[in-house]
Amino acid sequence: RIQILFEMMKSLSTIGNFLKAIRPWSFTISLCPILMASLLVYKNDPKMNFGIMSFMTAAVVLLHAGANLCNTYYDFEYKVDTKENGVDRGIVDGYVTKEQALNGFWLLFTFAMMFFGSGVALARQAHVIPYFLFFQGLFIAVTYSTVLKFKHKAMGEVIVYFAFGPFIGLFIFSTLTKGSFSMLPIFLTSPLGILATSIILANNIRDSGQDLKAGVKTLANQMGVKSSLDFYSLLLLLPYFQVAGCALLYQLNSLLFVLLLAPVSLYWAAKPHRSTNPNMLTELFPDTLFHYHLFAVSYLAAGYCTFV
């Protein structure tokens, strides 16, 4: 019995380490545009198929998890992350082995395709837009850190904006509306994509010196810290202009309530420029992550009031 208990504890520890490696705290960055696009669909079709939505949500989150683990594997493989100075600690701290990471991200991608296929089967109709966006997402997830190496060519911010904003928004909208295309889900999820971009930029500003030593070109180390912080501040404020424009263009007045949060974002945008804290760049990433979720919760609440 003691041996069985020991094996169970070992298995639970392995699962826990795997969950740490795939960084589940980041999944809300996928879930928020999914929820916003779903609220839009619900407004026009209160009987929308929640089964299809669940399958497609699982597909997106599994794709995101696979991309995280793929990035962990190739950052270790290319010596971007090492025991001494690695930021992604998945492999270097032994949460997963190199082989487990490699097998794990392919397994996650496989499960993502299975859930996508199940959602398509449940919809009983095949449409071009969901197929195009899903496999484009899979392509980006695989090539972000290897092959095309978008991450290494100062294109990470551009990729993150589209992947965690307009692409997810249009994918969910089109899946739930039998292949329809509309600019509205793109406009609605664009602010979330911009703030997701601010997260990756904050991460790259913090790691700019280390990335440069590893031969990784990011927007942060190409622009320099000062210019990167200026761009970072712009990214925190730009979503409010987008929300205001979208609300006025489509007469979605309840969305304007999110503008009440603008002074908070203005404070956060100015904070890096006036801070004398030597750890400011280290604290930038968690601060930006918190700001994203603060905005996202407020934005989704405004979206709920608008569409439900």
mmCIF file of N, CA and C in Angstrom, residues 23-76:
data_model
loop_
_atom_site.group_PDB
_atom_site.id
_atom_site.type_symbol
_atom_site.label_atom_id
_atom_site.label_comp_id
_atom_site.label_asym_id
_atom_site.label_seq_id
_atom_site.Cartn_x
_atom_site.Cartn_y
_atom_site.Cartn_z
ATOM 1 N N ARG A 23 2.576 26.489 -18.539
ATOM 2 C CA ARG A 23 2.225 27.844 -18.100
ATOM 3 C C ARG A 23 0.720 28.135 -18.223
ATOM 4 N N PRO A 24 -0.101 27.434 -17.426
ATOM 5 C CA PRO A 24 -1.560 27.602 -17.540
ATOM 6 C C PRO A 24 -2.055 28.999 -17.183
ATOM 7 N N TRP A 25 -1.256 29.771 -16.432
ATOM 8 C CA TRP A 25 -1.660 31.145 -16.099
ATOM 9 C C TRP A 25 -1.838 32.000 -17.352
ATOM 10 N N SER A 26 -1.221 31.571 -18.462
ATOM 11 C CA SER A 26 -1.301 32.367 -19.693
ATOM 12 C C SER A 26 -2.550 32.065 -20.515
ATOM 13 N N PHE A 27 -3.300 31.018 -20.144
ATOM 14 C CA PHE A 27 -4.424 30.593 -20.986
ATOM 15 C C PHE A 27 -5.562 31.609 -21.025
ATOM 16 N N THR A 28 -5.665 32.456 -20.010
ATOM 17 C CA THR A 28 -6.716 33.481 -20.037
ATOM 18 C C THR A 28 -6.535 34.430 -21.214
ATOM 19 N N ILE A 29 -5.303 34.532 -21.724
ATOM 20 C CA ILE A 29 -5.049 35.408 -22.872
ATOM 21 C C ILE A 29 -5.707 34.835 -24.127
ATOM 22 N N SER A 30 -5.928 33.531 -24.155
ATOM 23 C CA SER A 30 -6.713 32.902 -25.228
ATOM 24 C C SER A 30 -8.203 32.952 -24.919
ATOM 25 N N LEU A 31 -8.553 32.767 -23.660
ATOM 26 C CA LEU A 31 -9.959 32.653 -23.285
ATOM 27 C C LEU A 31 -10.714 33.981 -23.409
ATOM 28 N N CYS A 32 -10.054 35.088 -23.136
ATOM 29 C CA CYS A 32 -10.757 36.386 -23.161
ATOM 30 C C CYS A 32 -11.298 36.744 -24.554
ATOM 31 N N PRO A 33 -10.504 36.639 -25.632
ATOM 32 C CA PRO A 33 -11.101 36.908 -26.954
ATOM 33 C C PRO A 33 -12.159 35.881 -27.343
ATOM 34 N N ILE A 34 -12.014 34.645 -26.867
ATOM 35 C CA ILE A 34 -13.047 33.635 -27.115
ATOM 36 C C ILE A 34 -14.373 34.078 -26.494
ATOM 37 N N LEU A 35 -14.322 34.538 -25.256
ATOM 38 C CA LEU A 35 -15.536 34.962 -24.560
ATOM 39 C C LEU A 35 -16.159 36.193 -25.220
ATOM 40 N N MET A 36 -15.338 37.142 -25.634
ATOM 41 C CA MET A 36 -15.881 38.349 -26.271
ATOM 42 C C MET A 36 -16.568 38.008 -27.585
ATOM 43 N N ALA A 37 -15.947 37.171 -28.402
ATOM 44 C CA ALA A 37 -16.558 36.765 -29.674
ATOM 45 C C ALA A 37 -17.831 35.961 -29.428
ATOM 46 N N SER A 38 -17.837 35.135 -28.400
ATOM 47 C CA SER A 38 -19.022 34.324 -28.077
ATOM 48 C C SER A 38 -20.185 35.197 -27.623
ATOM 49 N N LEU A 39 -19.875 36.245 -26.860
ATOM 50 C CA LEU A 39 -20.930 37.182 -26.439
ATOM 51 C C LEU A 39 -21.565 37.855 -27.650
ATOM 52 N N LEU A 40 -20.742 38.197 -28.632
ATOM 53 C CA LEU A 40 -21.257 38.814 -29.858
ATOM 54 C C LEU A 40 -22.204 37.862 -30.582
ATOM 55 N N VAL A 41 -21.817 36.603 -30.694
ATOM 56 C CA VAL A 41 -22.670 35.612 -31.363
ATOM 57 C C VAL A 41 -23.976 35.426 -30.588
ATOM 58 N N TYR A 42 -23.856 35.387 -29.264
ATOM 59 C CA TYR A 42 -25.034 35.164 -28.413
ATOM 60 C C TYR A 42 -26.083 36.256 -28.600
ATOM 61 N N LYS A 43 -25.628 37.478 -28.861
ATOM 62 C CA LYS A 43 -26.568 38.578 -29.062
ATOM 63 C C LYS A 43 -27.516 38.286 -30.234
ATOM 64 N N ASN A 44 -26.967 37.735 -31.304
ATOM 65 C CA ASN A 44 -27.762 37.454 -32.503
ATOM 66 C C ASN A 44 -28.407 36.076 -32.490
ATOM 67 N N ASP A 45 -27.873 35.184 -31.654
ATOM 68 C CA ASP A 45 -28.392 33.818 -31.616
ATOM 69 C C ASP A 45 -28.300 33.265 -30.197
ATOM 70 N N PRO A 46 -29.292 33.572 -29.337
ATOM 71 C CA PRO A 46 -29.262 33.081 -27.950
ATOM 72 C C PRO A 46 -29.249 31.556 -27.847
ATOM 73 N N LYS A 47 -29.589 30.874 -28.950
ATOM 74 C CA LYS A 47 -29.570 29.408 -28.954
ATOM 75 C C LYS A 47 -28.308 28.865 -29.614
ATOM 76 N N MET A 48 -27.233 29.637 -29.588
ATOM 77 C CA MET A 48 -25.997 29.180 -30.217
ATOM 78 C C MET A 48 -25.542 27.873 -29.595
ATOM 79 N N ASN A 49 -24.795 27.100 -30.363
ATOM 80 C CA ASN A 49 -24.391 25.765 -29.949
ATOM 81 C C ASN A 49 -23.200 25.839 -28.986
ATOM 82 N N PHE A 50 -23.487 25.637 -27.691
ATOM 83 C CA PHE A 50 -22.422 25.702 -26.686
ATOM 84 C C PHE A 50 -21.491 24.494 -26.765
ATOM 85 N N GLY A 51 -21.959 23.419 -27.360
ATOM 86 C CA GLY A 51 -21.098 22.249 -27.564
ATOM 87 C C GLY A 51 -19.958 22.571 -28.528
ATOM 88 N N ILE A 52 -20.318 23.208 -29.648
ATOM 89 C CA ILE A 52 -19.290 23.621 -30.624
ATOM 90 C C ILE A 52 -18.333 24.608 -29.976
ATOM 91 N N MET A 53 -18.881 25.564 -29.222
ATOM 92 C CA MET A 53 -18.040 26.546 -28.544
ATOM 93 C C MET A 53 -17.050 25.863 -27.600
ATOM 94 N N SER A 54 -17.505 24.855 -26.861
ATOM 95 C CA SER A 54 -16.638 24.148 -25.901
ATOM 96 C C SER A 54 -15.507 23.412 -26.610
ATOM 97 N N PHE A 55 -15.839 22.727 -27.710
ATOM 98 C CA PHE A 55 -14.809 21.999 -28.462
ATOM 99 C C PHE A 55 -13.770 22.958 -29.034
ATOM 100 N N MET A 56 -14.229 24.067 -29.594
ATOM 101 C CA MET A 56 -13.301 25.018 -30.203
ATOM 102 C C MET A 56 -12.470 25.751 -29.154
ATOM 103 N N THR A 57 -13.076 26.009 -27.993
ATOM 104 C CA THR A 57 -12.318 26.615 -26.895
ATOM 105 C C THR A 57 -11.202 25.678 -26.453
ATOM 106 N N ALA A 58 -11.533 24.392 -26.305
ATOM 107 C CA ALA A 58 -10.517 23.403 -25.925
ATOM 108 C C ALA A 58 -9.411 23.330 -26.977
ATOM 109 N N ALA A 59 -9.798 23.396 -28.253
ATOM 110 C CA ALA A 59 -8.806 23.345 -29.336
ATOM 111 C C ALA A 59 -7.840 24.527 -29.255
ATOM 112 N N VAL A 60 -8.375 25.722 -29.007
ATOM 113 C CA VAL A 60 -7.533 26.919 -28.927
ATOM 114 C C VAL A 60 -6.597 26.854 -27.726
ATOM 115 N N VAL A 61 -7.121 26.450 -26.564
ATOM 116 C CA VAL A 61 -6.301 26.389 -25.351
ATOM 117 C C VAL A 61 -5.213 25.318 -25.486
ATOM 118 N N LEU A 62 -5.549 24.181 -26.074
ATOM 119 C CA LEU A 62 -4.548 23.128 -26.281
ATOM 120 C C LEU A 62 -3.466 23.586 -27.266
ATOM 121 N N LEU A 63 -3.876 24.333 -28.266
ATOM 122 C CA LEU A 63 -2.907 24.898 -29.219
ATOM 123 C C LEU A 63 -1.970 25.878 -28.506
ATOM 124 N N HIS A 64 -2.556 26.681 -27.633
ATOM 125 C CA HIS A 64 -1.769 27.631 -26.838
ATOM 126 C C HIS A 64 -0.786 26.887 -25.927
ATOM 127 N N ALA A 65 -1.263 25.837 -25.257
ATOM 128 C CA ALA A 65 -0.402 25.051 -24.368
ATOM 129 C C ALA A 65 0.738 24.403 -25.152
ATOM 130 N N GLY A 66 0.412 23.873 -26.334
ATOM 131 C CA GLY A 66 1.431 23.264 -27.181
ATOM 132 C C GLY A 66 2.468 24.278 -27.632
ATOM 133 N N ALA A 67 2.013 25.495 -27.959
ATOM 134 C CA ALA A 67 2.938 26.557 -28.371
ATOM 135 C C ALA A 67 3.878 26.932 -27.227
ATOM 136 N N ASN A 68 3.328 26.999 -26.005
ATOM 137 C CA ASN A 68 4.166 27.306 -24.836
ATOM 138 C C ASN A 68 5.261 26.264 -24.652
ATOM 139 N N LEU A 69 4.878 24.985 -24.748
ATOM 140 C CA LEU A 69 5.846 23.910 -24.521
ATOM 141 C C LEU A 69 6.841 23.822 -25.678
ATOM 142 N N CYS A 70 6.371 24.089 -26.886
ATOM 143 C CA CYS A 70 7.255 24.124 -28.058
ATOM 144 C C CYS A 70 8.304 25.223 -27.889
ATOM 145 N N ASN A 71 7.871 26.384 -27.395
ATOM 146 C CA ASN A 71 8.791 27.486 -27.145
ATOM 147 C C ASN A 71 9.808 27.116 -26.065
ATOM 148 N N THR A 72 9.345 26.426 -25.032
ATOM 149 C CA THR A 72 10.243 25.960 -23.966
ATOM 150 C C THR A 72 11.315 25.034 -24.530
ATOM 151 N N TYR A 73 10.887 24.107 -25.368
ATOM 152 C CA TYR A 73 11.819 23.121 -25.936
ATOM 153 C C TYR A 73 12.882 23.802 -26.800
ATOM 154 N N TYR A 74 12.458 24.671 -27.707
ATOM 155 C CA TYR A 74 13.418 25.248 -28.646
ATOM 156 C C TYR A 74 14.256 26.360 -28.003
ATOM 157 N N ASP A 75 13.738 27.050 -26.996
ATOM 158 C CA ASP A 75 14.579 28.006 -26.261
ATOM 159 C C ASP A 75 15.711 27.269 -25.537
ATOM 160 N N PHE A 76 15.408 26.077 -25.039
ATOM 161 C CA PHE A 76 16.459 25.262 -24.414
ATOM 162 C C PHE A 76 17.408 24.705 -25.475
#
